[in-house]
PDB file of C-alpha atoms in Angstrom:
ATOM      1  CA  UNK A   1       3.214   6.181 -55.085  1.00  0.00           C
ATOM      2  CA  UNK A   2       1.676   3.396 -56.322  1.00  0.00           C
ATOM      3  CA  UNK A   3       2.880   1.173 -59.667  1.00  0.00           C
ATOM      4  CA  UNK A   4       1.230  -1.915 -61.510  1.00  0.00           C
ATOM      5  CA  UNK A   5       3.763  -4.503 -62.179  1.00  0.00           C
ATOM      6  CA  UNK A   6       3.538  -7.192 -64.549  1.00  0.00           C
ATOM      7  CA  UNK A   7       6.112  -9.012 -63.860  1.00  0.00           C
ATOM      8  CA  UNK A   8       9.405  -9.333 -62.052  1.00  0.00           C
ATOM      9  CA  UNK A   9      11.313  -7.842 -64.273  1.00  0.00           C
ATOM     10  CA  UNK A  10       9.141  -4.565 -64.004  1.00  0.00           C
ATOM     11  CA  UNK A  11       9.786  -4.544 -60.297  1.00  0.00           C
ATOM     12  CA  UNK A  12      13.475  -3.601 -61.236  1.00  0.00           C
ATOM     13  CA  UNK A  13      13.366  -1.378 -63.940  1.00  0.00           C
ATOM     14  CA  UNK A  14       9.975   0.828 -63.735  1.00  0.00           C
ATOM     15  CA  UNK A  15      10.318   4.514 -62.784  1.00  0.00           C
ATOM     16  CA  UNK A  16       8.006   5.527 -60.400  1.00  0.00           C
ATOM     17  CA  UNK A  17       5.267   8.192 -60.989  1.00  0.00           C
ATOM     18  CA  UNK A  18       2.947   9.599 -58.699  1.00  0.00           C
ATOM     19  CA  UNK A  19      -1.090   8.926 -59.091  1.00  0.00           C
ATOM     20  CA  UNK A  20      -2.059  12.147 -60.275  1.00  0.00           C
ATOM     21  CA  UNK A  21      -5.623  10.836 -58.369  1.00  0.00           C
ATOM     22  CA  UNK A  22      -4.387  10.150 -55.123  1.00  0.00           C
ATOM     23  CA  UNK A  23      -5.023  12.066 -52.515  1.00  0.00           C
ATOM     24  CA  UNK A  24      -1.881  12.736 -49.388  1.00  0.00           C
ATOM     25  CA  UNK A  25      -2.023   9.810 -47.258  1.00  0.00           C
ATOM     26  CA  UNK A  26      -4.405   7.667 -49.268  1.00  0.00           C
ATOM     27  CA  UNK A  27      -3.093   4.999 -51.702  1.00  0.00           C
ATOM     28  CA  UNK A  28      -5.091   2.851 -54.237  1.00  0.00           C
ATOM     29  CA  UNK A  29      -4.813   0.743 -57.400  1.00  0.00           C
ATOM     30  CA  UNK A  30      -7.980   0.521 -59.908  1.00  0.00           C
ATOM     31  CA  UNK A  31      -8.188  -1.783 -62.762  1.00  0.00           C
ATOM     32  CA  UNK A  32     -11.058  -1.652 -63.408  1.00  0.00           C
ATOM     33  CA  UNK A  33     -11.774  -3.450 -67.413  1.00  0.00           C
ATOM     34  CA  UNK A  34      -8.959  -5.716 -67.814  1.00  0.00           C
ATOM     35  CA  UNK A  35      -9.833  -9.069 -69.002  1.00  0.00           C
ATOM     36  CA  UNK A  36      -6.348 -10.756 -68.387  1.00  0.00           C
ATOM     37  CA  UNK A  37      -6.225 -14.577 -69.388  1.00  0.00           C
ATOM     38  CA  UNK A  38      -6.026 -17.001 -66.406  1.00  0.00           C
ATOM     39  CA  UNK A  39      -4.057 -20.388 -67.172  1.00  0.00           C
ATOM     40  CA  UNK A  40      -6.179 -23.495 -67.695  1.00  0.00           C
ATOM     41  CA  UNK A  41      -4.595 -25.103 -64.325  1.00  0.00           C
ATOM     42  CA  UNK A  42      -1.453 -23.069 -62.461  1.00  0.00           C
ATOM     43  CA  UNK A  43      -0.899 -19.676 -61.011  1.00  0.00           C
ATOM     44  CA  UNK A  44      -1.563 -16.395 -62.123  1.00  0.00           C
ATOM     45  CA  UNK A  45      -0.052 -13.387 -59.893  1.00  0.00           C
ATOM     46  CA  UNK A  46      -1.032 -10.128 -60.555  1.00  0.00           C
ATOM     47  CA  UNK A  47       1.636  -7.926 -58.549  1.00  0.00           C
ATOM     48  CA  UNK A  48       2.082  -4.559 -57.480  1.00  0.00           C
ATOM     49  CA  UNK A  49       3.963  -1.852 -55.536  1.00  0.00           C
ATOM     50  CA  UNK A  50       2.888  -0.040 -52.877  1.00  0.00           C
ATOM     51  CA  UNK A  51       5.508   2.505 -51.568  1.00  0.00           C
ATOM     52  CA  UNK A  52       3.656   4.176 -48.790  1.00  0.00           C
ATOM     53  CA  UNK A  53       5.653   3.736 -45.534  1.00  0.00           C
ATOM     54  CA  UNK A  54       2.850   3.653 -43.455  1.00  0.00           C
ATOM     55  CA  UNK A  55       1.103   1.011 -41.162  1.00  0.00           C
ATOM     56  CA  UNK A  56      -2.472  -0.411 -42.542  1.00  0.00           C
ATOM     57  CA  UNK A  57      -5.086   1.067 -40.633  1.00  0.00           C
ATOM     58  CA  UNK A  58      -7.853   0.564 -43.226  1.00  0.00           C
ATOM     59  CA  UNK A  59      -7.943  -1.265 -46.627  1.00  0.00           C
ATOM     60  CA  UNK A  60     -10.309  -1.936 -49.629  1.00  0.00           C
ATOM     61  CA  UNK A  61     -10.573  -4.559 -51.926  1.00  0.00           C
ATOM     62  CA  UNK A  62     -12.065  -5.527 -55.360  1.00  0.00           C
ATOM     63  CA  UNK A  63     -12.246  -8.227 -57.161  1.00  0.00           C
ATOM     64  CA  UNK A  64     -14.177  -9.355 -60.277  1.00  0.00           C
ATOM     65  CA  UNK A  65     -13.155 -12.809 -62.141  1.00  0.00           C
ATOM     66  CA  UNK A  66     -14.508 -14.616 -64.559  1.00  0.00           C
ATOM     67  CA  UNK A  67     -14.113 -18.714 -64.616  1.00  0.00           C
ATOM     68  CA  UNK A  68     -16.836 -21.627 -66.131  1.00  0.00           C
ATOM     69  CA  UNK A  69     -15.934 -23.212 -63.071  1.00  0.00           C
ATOM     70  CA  UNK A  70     -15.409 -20.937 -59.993  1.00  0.00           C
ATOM     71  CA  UNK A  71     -15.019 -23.343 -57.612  1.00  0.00           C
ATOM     72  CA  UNK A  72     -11.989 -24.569 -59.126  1.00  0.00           C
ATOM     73  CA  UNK A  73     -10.177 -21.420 -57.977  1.00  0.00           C
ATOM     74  CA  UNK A  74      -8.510 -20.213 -55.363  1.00  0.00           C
ATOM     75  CA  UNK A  75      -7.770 -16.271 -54.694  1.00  0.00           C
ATOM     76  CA  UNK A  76      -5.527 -14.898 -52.282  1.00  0.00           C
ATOM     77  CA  UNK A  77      -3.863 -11.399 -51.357  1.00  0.00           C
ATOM     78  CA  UNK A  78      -0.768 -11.709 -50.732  1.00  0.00           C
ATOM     79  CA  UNK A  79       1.097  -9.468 -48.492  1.00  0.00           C
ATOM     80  CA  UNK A  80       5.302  -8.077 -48.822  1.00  0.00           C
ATOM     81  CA  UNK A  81       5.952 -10.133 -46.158  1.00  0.00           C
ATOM     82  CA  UNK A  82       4.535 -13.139 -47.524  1.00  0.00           C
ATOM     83  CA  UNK A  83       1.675 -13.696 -45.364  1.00  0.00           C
ATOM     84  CA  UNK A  84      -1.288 -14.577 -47.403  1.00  0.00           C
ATOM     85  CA  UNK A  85      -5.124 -15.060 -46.864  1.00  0.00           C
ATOM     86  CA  UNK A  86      -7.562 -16.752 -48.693  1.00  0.00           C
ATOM     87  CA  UNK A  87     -10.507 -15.005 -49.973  1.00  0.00           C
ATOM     88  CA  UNK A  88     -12.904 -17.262 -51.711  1.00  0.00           C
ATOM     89  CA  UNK A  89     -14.734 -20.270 -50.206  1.00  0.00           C
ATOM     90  CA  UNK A  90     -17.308 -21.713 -51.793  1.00  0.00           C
ATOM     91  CA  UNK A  91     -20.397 -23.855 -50.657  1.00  0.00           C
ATOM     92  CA  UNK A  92     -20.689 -27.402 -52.310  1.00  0.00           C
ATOM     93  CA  UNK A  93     -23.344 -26.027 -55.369  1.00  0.00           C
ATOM     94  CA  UNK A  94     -21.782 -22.359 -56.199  1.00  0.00           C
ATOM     95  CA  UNK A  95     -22.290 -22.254 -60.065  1.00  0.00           C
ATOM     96  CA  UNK A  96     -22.028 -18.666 -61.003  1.00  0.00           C
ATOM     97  CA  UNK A  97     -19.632 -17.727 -63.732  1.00  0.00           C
ATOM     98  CA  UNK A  98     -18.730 -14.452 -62.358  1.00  0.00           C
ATOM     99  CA  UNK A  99     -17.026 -14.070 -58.775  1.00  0.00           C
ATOM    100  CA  UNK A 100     -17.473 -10.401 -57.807  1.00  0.00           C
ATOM    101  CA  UNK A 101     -16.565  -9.704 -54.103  1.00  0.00           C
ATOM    102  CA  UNK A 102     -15.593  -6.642 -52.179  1.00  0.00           C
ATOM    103  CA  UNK A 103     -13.682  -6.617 -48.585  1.00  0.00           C
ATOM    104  CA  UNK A 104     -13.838  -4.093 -46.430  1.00  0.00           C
ATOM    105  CA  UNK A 105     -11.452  -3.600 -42.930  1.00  0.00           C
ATOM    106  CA  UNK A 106     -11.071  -1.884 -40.426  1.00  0.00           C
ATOM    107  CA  UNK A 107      -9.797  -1.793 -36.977  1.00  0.00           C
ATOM    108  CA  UNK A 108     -11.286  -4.018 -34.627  1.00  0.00           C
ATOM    109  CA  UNK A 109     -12.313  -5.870 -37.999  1.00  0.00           C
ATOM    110  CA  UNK A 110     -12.637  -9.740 -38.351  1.00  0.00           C
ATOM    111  CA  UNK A 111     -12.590 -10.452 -41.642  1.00  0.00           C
ATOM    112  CA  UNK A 112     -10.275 -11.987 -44.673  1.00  0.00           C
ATOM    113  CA  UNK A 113      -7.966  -9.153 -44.648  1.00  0.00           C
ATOM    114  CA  UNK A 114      -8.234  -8.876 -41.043  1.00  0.00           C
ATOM    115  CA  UNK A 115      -4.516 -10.010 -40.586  1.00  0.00           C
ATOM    116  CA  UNK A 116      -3.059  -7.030 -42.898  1.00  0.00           C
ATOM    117  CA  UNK A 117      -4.637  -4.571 -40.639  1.00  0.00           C
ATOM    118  CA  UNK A 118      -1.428  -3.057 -38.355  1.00  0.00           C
ATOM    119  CA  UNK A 119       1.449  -4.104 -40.993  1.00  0.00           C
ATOM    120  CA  UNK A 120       3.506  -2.024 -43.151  1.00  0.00           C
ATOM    121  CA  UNK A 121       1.803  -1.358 -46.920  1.00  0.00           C
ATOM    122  CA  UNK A 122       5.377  -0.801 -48.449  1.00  0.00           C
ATOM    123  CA  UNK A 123       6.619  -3.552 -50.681  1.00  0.00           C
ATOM    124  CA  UNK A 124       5.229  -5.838 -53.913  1.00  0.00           C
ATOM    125  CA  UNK A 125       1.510  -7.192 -53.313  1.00  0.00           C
ATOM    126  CA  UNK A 126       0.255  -9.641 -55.124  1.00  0.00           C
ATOM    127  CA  UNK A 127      -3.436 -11.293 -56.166  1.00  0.00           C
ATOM    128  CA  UNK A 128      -2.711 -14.970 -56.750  1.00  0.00           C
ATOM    129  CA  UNK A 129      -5.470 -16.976 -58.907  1.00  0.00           C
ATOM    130  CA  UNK A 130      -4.809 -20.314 -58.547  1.00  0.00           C
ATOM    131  CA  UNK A 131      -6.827 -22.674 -60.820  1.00  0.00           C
ATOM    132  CA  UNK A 132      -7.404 -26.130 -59.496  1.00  0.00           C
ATOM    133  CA  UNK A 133      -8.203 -28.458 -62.676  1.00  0.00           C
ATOM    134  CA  UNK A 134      -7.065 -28.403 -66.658  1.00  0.00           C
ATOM    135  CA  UNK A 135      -9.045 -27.894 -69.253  1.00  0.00           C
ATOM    136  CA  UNK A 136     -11.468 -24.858 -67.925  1.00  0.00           C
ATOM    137  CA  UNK A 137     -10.302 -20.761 -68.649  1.00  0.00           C
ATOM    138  CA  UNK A 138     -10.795 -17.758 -66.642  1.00  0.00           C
ATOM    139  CA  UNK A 139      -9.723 -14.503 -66.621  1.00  0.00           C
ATOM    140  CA  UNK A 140      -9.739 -11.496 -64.365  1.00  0.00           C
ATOM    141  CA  UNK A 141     -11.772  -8.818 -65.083  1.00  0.00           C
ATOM    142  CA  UNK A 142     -10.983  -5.953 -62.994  1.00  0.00           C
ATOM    143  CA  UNK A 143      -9.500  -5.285 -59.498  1.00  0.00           C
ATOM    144  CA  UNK A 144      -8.757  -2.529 -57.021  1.00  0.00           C
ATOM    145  CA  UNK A 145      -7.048  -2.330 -53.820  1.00  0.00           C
ATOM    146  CA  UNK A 146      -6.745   1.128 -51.511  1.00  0.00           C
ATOM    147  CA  UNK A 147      -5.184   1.340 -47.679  1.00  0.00           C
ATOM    148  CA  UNK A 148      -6.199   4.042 -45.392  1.00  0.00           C
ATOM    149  CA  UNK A 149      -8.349   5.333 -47.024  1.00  0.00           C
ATOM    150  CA  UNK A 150     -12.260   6.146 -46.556  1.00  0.00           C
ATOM    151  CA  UNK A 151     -13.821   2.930 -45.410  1.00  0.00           C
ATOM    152  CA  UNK A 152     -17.824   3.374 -46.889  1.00  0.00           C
TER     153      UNK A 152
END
């Protein structure tokens, strides 16, 4: 079963519901239109629980953000255990406004998410936006995030 959590609070007092969409043995989170606020300089976490007892053996992820200034943030995935990996790094003239980027792994897989692959999915996850510099605003537009499930 799989639950969006806002914030901390959440974690402790949501009841959980099963995805009517997900199928036995495959686990995802889609949001896909969301245009959440990112702070002018700080941390934004975007959390949520995953409680399929089960070892990563393949994961997806999306991410779509929107900043004046993308290389002014940094993204990361951030794992229960606390282990986190980066997932943007940009060369020296990236200007686009939009950073849209999906990950893909899968055993024998050397990638950003490489290090999940093996570990336990159960526990709070959380996409951390950090922005860099004041003055510039972002927000994220949409994510999703699925483990063992069909790798395209």
């Amino acid at each position: 079963r799989i639950t969006i959590l806002k914030d901390t609070d959440e974690i402790r007092d949501s009841r959980f519901k099963r995805n009517k969409k997900m199928l036995k043995g495959r686990y995802k989170v889609e949001a896909r239109e969301l245009s959440i606020e990112l702070p002018s300089k700080g941390n934004f976490e975007y959390s949520f629980l995953l409680e399929a007892d089960v070892p990563i053996k393949f994961m997806k992820l999306s991410v779509k953000v929107f900043h004046p200034m993308i290389p002014e943030l940094e993204i990361y995935l951030v794992h229960p255990s606390g282990e986190e990996v980066l997932l943007n790094e940009y060369p020296e003239r990236f200007r686009y406004l939009v950073w849209k980027k999906t990950f893909i792994e899968k055993g024998g897989a050397i990638g950003p998410l490489g290090p999940f692959l093996g570990l336990e999915a159960k526990g709070v996850w959380t996409l951390k936006i950090v922005d860099t510099v004041l003055l510039d605003k972002g927000s994220l537009e949409g994510f999703s995030f699925s483990i063992n499930d069909k790798v395209y």
